PDB file of C-alpha atoms in Angstrom:
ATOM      1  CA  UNK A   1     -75.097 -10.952 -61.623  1.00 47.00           C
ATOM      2  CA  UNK A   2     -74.640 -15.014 -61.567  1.00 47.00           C
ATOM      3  CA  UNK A   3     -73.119 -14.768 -58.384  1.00 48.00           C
ATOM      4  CA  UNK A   4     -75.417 -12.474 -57.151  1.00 45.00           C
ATOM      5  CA  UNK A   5     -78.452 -15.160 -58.301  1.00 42.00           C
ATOM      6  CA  UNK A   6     -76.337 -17.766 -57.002  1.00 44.00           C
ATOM      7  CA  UNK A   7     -76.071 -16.725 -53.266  1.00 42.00           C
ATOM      8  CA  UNK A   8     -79.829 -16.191 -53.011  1.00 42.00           C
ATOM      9  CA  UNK A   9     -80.710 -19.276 -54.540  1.00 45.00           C
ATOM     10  CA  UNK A  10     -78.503 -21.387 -52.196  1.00 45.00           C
ATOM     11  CA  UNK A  11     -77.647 -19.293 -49.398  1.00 44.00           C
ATOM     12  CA  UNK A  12     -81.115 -20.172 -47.859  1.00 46.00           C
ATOM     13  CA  UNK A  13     -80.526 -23.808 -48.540  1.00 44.00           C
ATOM     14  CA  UNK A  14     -76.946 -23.641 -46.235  1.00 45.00           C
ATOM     15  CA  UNK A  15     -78.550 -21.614 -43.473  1.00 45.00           C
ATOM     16  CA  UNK A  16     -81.701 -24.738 -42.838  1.00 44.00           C
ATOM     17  CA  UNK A  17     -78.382 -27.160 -43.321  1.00 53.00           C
ATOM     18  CA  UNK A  18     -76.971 -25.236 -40.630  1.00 60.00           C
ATOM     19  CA  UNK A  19     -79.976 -24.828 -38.380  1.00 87.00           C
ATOM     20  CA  UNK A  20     -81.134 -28.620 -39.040  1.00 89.00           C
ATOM     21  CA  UNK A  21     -77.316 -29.464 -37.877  1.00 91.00           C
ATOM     22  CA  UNK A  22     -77.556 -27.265 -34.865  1.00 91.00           C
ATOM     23  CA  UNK A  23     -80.776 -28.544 -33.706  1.00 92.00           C
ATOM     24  CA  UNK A  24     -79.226 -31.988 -34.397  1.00 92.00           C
ATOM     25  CA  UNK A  25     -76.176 -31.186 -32.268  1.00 93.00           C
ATOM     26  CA  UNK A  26     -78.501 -29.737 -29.275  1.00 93.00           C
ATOM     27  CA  UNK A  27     -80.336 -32.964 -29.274  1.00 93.00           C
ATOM     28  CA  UNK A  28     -77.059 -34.918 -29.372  1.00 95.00           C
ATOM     29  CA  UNK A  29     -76.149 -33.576 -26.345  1.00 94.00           C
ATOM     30  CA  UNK A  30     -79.434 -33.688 -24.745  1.00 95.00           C
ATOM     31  CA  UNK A  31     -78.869 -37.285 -24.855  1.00 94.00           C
ATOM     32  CA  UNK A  32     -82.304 -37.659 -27.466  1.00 95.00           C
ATOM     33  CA  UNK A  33     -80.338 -39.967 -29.471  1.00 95.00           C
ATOM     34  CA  UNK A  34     -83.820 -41.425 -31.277  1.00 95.00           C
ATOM     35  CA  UNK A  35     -84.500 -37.801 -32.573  1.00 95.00           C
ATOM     36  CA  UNK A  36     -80.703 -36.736 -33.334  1.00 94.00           C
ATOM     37  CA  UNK A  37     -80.310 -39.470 -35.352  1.00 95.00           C
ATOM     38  CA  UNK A  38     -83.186 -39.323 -37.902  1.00 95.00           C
ATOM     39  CA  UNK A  39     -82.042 -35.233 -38.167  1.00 95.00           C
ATOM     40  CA  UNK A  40     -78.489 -36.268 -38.618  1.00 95.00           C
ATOM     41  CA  UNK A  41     -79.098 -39.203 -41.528  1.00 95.00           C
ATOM     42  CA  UNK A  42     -81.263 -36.663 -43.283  1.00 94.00           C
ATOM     43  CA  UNK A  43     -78.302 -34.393 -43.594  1.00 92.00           C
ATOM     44  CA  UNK A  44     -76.226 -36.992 -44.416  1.00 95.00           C
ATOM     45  CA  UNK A  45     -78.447 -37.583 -47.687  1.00 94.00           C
ATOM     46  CA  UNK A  46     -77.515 -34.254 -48.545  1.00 91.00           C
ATOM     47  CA  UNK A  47     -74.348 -34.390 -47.994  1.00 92.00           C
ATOM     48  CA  UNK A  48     -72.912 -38.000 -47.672  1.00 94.00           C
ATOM     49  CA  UNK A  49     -69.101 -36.803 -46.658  1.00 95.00           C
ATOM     50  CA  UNK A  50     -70.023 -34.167 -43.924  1.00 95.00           C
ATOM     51  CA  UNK A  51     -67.474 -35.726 -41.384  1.00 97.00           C
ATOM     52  CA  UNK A  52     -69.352 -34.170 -38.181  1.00 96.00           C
ATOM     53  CA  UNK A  53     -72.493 -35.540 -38.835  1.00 96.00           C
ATOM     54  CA  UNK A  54     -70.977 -38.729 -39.624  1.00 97.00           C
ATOM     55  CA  UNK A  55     -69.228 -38.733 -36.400  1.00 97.00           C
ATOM     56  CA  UNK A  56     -72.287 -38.113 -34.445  1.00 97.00           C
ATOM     57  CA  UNK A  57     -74.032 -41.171 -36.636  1.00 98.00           C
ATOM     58  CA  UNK A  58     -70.748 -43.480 -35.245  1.00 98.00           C
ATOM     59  CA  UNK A  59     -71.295 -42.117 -31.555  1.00 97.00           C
ATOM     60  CA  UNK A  60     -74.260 -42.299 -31.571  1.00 97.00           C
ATOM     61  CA  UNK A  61     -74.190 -46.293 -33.291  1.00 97.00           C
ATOM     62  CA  UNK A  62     -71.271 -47.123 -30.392  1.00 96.00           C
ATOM     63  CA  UNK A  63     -73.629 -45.699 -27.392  1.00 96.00           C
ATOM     64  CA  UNK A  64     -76.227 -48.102 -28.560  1.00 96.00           C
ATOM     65  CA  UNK A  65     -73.802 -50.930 -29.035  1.00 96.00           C
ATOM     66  CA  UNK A  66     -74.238 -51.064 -32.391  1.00 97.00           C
ATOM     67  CA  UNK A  67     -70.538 -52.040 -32.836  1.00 97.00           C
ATOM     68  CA  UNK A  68     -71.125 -52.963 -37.296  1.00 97.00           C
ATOM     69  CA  UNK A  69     -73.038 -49.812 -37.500  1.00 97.00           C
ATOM     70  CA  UNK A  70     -70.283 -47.334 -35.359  1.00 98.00           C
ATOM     71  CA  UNK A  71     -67.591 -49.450 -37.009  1.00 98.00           C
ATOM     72  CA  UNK A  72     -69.191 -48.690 -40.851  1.00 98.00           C
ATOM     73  CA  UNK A  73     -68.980 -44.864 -39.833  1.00 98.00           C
ATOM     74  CA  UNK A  74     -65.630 -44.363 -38.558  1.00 98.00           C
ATOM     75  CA  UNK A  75     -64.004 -46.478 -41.359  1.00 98.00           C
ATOM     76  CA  UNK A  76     -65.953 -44.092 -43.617  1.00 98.00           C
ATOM     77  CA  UNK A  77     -64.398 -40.918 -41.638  1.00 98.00           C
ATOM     78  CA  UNK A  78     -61.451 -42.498 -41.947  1.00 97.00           C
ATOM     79  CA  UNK A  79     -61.047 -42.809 -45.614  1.00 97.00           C
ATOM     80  CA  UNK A  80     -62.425 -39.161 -45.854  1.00 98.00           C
ATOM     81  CA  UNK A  81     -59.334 -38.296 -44.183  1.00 98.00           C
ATOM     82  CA  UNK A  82     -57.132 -40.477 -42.866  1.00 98.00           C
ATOM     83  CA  UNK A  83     -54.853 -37.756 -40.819  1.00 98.00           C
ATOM     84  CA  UNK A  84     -57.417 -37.728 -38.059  1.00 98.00           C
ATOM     85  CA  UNK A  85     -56.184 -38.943 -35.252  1.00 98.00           C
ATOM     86  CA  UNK A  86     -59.530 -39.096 -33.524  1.00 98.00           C
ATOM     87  CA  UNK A  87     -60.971 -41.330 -36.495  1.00 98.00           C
ATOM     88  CA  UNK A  88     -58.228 -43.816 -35.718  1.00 98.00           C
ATOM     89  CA  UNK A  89     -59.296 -44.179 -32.130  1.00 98.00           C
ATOM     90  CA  UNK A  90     -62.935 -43.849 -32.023  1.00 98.00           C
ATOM     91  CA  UNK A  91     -62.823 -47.072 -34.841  1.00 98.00           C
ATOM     92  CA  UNK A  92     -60.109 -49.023 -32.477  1.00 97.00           C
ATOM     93  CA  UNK A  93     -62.219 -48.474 -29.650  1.00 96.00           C
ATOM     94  CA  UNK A  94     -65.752 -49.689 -31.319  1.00 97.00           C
ATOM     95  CA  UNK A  95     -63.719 -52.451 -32.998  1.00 96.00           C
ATOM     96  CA  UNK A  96     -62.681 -53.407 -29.365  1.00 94.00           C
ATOM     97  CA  UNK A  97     -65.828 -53.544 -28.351  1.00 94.00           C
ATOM     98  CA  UNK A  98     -66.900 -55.743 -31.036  1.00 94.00           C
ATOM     99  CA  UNK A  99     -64.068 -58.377 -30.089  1.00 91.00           C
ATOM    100  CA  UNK A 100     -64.949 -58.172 -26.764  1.00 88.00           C
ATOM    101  CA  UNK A 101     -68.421 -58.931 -27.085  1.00 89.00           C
ATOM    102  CA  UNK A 102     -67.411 -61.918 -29.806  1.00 85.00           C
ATOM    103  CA  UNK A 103     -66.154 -65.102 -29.528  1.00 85.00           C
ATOM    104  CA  UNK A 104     -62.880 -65.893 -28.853  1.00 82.00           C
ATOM    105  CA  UNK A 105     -61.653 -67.216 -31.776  1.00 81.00           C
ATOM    106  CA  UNK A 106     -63.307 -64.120 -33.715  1.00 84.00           C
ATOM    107  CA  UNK A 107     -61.713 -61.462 -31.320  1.00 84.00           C
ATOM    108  CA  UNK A 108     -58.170 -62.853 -31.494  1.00 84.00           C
ATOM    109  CA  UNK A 109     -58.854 -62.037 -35.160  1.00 86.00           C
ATOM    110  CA  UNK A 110     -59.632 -58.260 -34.790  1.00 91.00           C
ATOM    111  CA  UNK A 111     -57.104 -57.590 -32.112  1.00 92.00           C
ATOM    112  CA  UNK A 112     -54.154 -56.701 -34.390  1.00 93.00           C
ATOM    113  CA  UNK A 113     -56.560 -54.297 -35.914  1.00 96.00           C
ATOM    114  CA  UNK A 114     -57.356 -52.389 -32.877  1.00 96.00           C
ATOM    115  CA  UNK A 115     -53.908 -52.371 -31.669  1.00 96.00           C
ATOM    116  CA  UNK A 116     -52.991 -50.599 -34.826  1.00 97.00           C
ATOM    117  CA  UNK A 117     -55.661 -48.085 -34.905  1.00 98.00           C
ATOM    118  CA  UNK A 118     -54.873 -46.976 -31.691  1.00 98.00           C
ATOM    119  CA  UNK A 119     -51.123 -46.550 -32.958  1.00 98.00           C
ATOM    120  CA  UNK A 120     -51.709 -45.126 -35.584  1.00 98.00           C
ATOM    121  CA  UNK A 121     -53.623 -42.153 -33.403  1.00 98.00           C
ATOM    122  CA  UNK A 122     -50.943 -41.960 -31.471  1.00 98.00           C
ATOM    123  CA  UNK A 123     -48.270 -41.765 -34.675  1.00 98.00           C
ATOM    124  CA  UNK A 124     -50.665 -39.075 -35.982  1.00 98.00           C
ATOM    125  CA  UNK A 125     -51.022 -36.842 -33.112  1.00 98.00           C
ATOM    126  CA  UNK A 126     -47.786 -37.752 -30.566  1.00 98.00           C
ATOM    127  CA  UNK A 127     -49.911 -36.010 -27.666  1.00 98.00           C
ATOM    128  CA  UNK A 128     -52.911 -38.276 -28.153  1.00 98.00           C
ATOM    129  CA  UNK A 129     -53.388 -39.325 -24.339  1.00 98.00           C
ATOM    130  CA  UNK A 130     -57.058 -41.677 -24.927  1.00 98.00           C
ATOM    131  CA  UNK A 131     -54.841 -43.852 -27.032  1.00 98.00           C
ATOM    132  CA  UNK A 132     -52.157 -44.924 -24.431  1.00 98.00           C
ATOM    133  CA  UNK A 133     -55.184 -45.406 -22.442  1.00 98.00           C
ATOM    134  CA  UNK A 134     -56.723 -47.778 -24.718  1.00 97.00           C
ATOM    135  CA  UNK A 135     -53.429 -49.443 -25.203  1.00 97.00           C
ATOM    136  CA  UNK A 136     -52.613 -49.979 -21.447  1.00 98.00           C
ATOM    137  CA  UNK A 137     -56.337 -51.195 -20.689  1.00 96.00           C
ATOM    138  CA  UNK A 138     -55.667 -53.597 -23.680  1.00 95.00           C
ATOM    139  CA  UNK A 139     -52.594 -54.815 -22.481  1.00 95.00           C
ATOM    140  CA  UNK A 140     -53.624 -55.517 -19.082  1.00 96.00           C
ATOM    141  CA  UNK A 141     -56.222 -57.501 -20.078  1.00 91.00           C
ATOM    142  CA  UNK A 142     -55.082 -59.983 -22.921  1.00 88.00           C
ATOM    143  CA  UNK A 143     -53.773 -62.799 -21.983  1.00 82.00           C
ATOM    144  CA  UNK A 144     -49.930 -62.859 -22.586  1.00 77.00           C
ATOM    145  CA  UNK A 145     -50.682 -65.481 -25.445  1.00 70.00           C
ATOM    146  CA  UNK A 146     -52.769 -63.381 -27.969  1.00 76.00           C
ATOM    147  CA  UNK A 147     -50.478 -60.524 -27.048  1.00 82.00           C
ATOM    148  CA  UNK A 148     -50.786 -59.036 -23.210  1.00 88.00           C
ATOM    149  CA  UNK A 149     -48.221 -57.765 -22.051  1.00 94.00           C
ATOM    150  CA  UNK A 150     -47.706 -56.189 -18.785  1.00 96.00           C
ATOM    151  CA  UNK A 151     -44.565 -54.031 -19.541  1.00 96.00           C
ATOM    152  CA  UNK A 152     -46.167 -52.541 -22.581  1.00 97.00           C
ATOM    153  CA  UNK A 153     -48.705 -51.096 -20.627  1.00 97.00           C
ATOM    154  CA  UNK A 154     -46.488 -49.577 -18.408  1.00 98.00           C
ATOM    155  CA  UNK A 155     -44.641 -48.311 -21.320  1.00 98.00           C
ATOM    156  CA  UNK A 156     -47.479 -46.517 -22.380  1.00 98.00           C
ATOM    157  CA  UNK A 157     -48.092 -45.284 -19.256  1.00 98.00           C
ATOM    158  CA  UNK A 158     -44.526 -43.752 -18.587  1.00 98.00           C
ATOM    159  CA  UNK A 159     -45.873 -41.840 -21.841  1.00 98.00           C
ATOM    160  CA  UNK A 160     -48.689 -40.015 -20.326  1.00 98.00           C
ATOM    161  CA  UNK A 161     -46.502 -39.678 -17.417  1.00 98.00           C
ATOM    162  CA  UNK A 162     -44.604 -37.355 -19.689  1.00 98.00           C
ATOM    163  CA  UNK A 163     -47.258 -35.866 -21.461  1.00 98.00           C
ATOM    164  CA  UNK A 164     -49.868 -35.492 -18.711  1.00 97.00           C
ATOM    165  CA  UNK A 165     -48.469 -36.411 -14.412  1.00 97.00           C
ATOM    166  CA  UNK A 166     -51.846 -36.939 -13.457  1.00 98.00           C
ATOM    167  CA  UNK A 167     -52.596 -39.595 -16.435  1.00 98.00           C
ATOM    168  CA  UNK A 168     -49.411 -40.943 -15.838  1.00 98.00           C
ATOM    169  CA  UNK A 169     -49.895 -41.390 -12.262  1.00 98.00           C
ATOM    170  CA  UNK A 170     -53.458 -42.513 -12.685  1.00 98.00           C
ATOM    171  CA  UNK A 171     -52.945 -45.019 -15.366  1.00 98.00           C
ATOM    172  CA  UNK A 172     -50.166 -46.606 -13.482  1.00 98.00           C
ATOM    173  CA  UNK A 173     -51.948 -46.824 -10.464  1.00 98.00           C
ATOM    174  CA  UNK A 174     -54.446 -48.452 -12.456  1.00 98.00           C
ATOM    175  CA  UNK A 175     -51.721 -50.957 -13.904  1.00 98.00           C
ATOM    176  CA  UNK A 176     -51.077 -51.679 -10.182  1.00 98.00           C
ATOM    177  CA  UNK A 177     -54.571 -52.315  -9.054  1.00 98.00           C
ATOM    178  CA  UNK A 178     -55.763 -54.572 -11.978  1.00 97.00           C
ATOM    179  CA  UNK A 179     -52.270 -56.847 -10.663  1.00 97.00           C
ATOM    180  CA  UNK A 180     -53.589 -56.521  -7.443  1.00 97.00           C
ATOM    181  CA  UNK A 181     -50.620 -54.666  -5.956  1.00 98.00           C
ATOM    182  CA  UNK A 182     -52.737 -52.181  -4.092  1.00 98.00           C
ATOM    183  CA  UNK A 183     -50.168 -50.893  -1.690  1.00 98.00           C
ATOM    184  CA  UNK A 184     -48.628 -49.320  -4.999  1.00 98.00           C
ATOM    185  CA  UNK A 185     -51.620 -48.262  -6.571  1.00 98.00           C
ATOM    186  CA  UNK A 186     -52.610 -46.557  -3.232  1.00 98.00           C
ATOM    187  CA  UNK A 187     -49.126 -44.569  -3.753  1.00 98.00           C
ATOM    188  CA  UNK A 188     -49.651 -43.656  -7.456  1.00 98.00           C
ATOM    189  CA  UNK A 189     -52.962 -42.498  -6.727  1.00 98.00           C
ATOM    190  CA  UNK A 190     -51.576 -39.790  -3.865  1.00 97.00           C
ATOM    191  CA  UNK A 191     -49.455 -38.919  -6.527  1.00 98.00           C
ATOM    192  CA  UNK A 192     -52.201 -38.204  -8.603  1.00 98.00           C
ATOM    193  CA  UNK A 193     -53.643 -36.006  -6.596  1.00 97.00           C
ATOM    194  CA  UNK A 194     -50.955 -33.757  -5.103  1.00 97.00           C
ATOM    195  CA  UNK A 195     -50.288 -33.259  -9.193  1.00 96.00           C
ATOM    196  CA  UNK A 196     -53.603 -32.756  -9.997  1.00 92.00           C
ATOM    197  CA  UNK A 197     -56.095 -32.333  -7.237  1.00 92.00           C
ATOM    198  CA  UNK A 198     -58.461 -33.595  -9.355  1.00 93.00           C
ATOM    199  CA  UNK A 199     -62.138 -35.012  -8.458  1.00 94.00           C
ATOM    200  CA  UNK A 200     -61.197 -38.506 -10.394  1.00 96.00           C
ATOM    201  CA  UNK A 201     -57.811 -38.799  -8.695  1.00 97.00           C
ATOM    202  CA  UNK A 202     -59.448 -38.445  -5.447  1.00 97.00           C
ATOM    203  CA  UNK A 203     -62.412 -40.772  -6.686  1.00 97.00           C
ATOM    204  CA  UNK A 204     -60.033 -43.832  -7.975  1.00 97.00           C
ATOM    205  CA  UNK A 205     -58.521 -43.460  -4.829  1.00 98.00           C
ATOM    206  CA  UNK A 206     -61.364 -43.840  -2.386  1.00 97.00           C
ATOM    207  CA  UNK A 207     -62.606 -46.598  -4.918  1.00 97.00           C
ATOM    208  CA  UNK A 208     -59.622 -48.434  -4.241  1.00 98.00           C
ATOM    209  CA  UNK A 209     -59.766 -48.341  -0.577  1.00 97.00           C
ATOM    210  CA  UNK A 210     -63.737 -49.117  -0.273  1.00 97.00           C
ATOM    211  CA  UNK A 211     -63.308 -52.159  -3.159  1.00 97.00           C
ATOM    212  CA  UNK A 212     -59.996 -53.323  -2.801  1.00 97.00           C
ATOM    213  CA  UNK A 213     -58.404 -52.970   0.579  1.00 97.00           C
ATOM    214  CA  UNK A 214     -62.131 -52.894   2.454  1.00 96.00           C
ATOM    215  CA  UNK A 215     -61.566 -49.612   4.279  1.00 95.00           C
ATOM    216  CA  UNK A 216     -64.576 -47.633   3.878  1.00 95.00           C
ATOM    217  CA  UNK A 217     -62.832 -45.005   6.813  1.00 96.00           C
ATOM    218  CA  UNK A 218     -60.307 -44.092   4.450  1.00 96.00           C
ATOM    219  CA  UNK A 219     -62.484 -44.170   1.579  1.00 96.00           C
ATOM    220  CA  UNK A 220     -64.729 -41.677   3.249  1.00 96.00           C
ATOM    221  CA  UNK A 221     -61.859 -39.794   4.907  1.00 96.00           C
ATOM    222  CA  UNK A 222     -60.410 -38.675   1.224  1.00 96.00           C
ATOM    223  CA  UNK A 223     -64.031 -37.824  -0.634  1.00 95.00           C
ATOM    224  CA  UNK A 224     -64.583 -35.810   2.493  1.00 94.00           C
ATOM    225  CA  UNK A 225     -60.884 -33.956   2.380  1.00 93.00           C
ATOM    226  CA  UNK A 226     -62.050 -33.615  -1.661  1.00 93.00           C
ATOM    227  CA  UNK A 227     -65.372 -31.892  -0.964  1.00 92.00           C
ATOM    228  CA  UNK A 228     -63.891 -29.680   1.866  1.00 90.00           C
ATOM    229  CA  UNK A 229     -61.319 -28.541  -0.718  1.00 85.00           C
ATOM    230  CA  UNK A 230     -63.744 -27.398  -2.759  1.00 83.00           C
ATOM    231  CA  UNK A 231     -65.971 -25.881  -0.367  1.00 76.00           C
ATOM    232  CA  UNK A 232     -63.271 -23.401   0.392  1.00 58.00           C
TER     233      UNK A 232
END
């Protein structure tokens, strides 16, 4: 009989949980991040270690640029549990933010963190491709004295090669264009796509010829080869 009394007392207070989440969610993803919000921090007063909502509150924080609030959140998920691999990135990534948006002598101070979190995704979940990507973009862009390192990326790019051709290809294409070597990114790109055949492949690679080697033919040539691809 207790139980009985016990799922009619509370069974209606899980299903407007539920619905309030849902409608929270919808909103999310409706990009009405004013409204989501204020739904989402109500449910979090109900219950302060749901790990969704607080994962919406952190994206939600890092699309605004609110890089103390997003950071607060994730470092919260990530003590709720630490085997997340996700957890470790999404806080790397906000934390990167934050350095890049301080100054210098501040940033030099967080980047040990960042590189960390993103390793420790990557120890957590072996497959986890947006950390390599993190780690490469990071690489390429410090300066070798805080840390850059140009091999490391490529490392890490070698990695998704492994895991995922078309990353692989992509990211070292990328490697190649950020050095300016654009004949070589050109080729990584093609590589890309006859792996892949996918719209970004083809995108980076008209990119690359309309930005970088100022040949808005061939930039048009391959988005039009793309969209007659997928006309058929």
């Amino acid at each position: 009989m207790k139980h009985i009394i016990y799922l009619f007392v509370f069974l209606p207070v899980m299903m407007w949980s539920q619905s309030d989440f849902d409608k929270a969610e919808k909103l999310f993803k409706a990009q009405k991040f004013d409204q989501a919000q204020l739904v989402f921090e109500s449910i979090l007063k109900t219950n302060p270690s749901d790990l969704k909502t607080i994962e919406y509150l952190g994206d939600i924080a890092g699309h605004r640029k609110s890089w103390d609030k997003a950071i607060g959140y994730y470092k919260k998920l990530k003590q709720l549990k630490p085997s997340e691999a996700d957890y470790h990135f999404k806080y790397g990534g906000v934390l990167g933010m934050k350095a890049k948006d301080s100054n210098k002598f501040n940033a030099l101070g967080m980047i040990d963190e960042v590189k960390a979190s993103f390793e420790k995704a990557i120890r957590l979940n072996p497959k986890h491709i947006e950390s390599r990507w993190a780690l490469i973009e990071l690489y390429i862009q410090l300066p070798g004295i805080v840390g850059g390192s140009e091999s490391k990326a490529i490392k890490y790019s070698n990695e998704l090669l492994r895991l995922s051709p078309v990353d692989g290809y992509l990211s070292r294409g990328h490697i190649e264009e950020y050095f300016k070597r654009y004949n070589v990114a050109e080729q990584q790109y093609k590589k890309a796509i006859l792996v892949g055949d996918s719209k970004t492949s083809y995108q980076k690679l008209a990119n690359l010829y309309k930005n970088k080697m100022r040949d808005s033919e061939k930039a048009k040539a391959i988005l039009e080869t793309y969209n007659k691809k997928n006309q058929d």
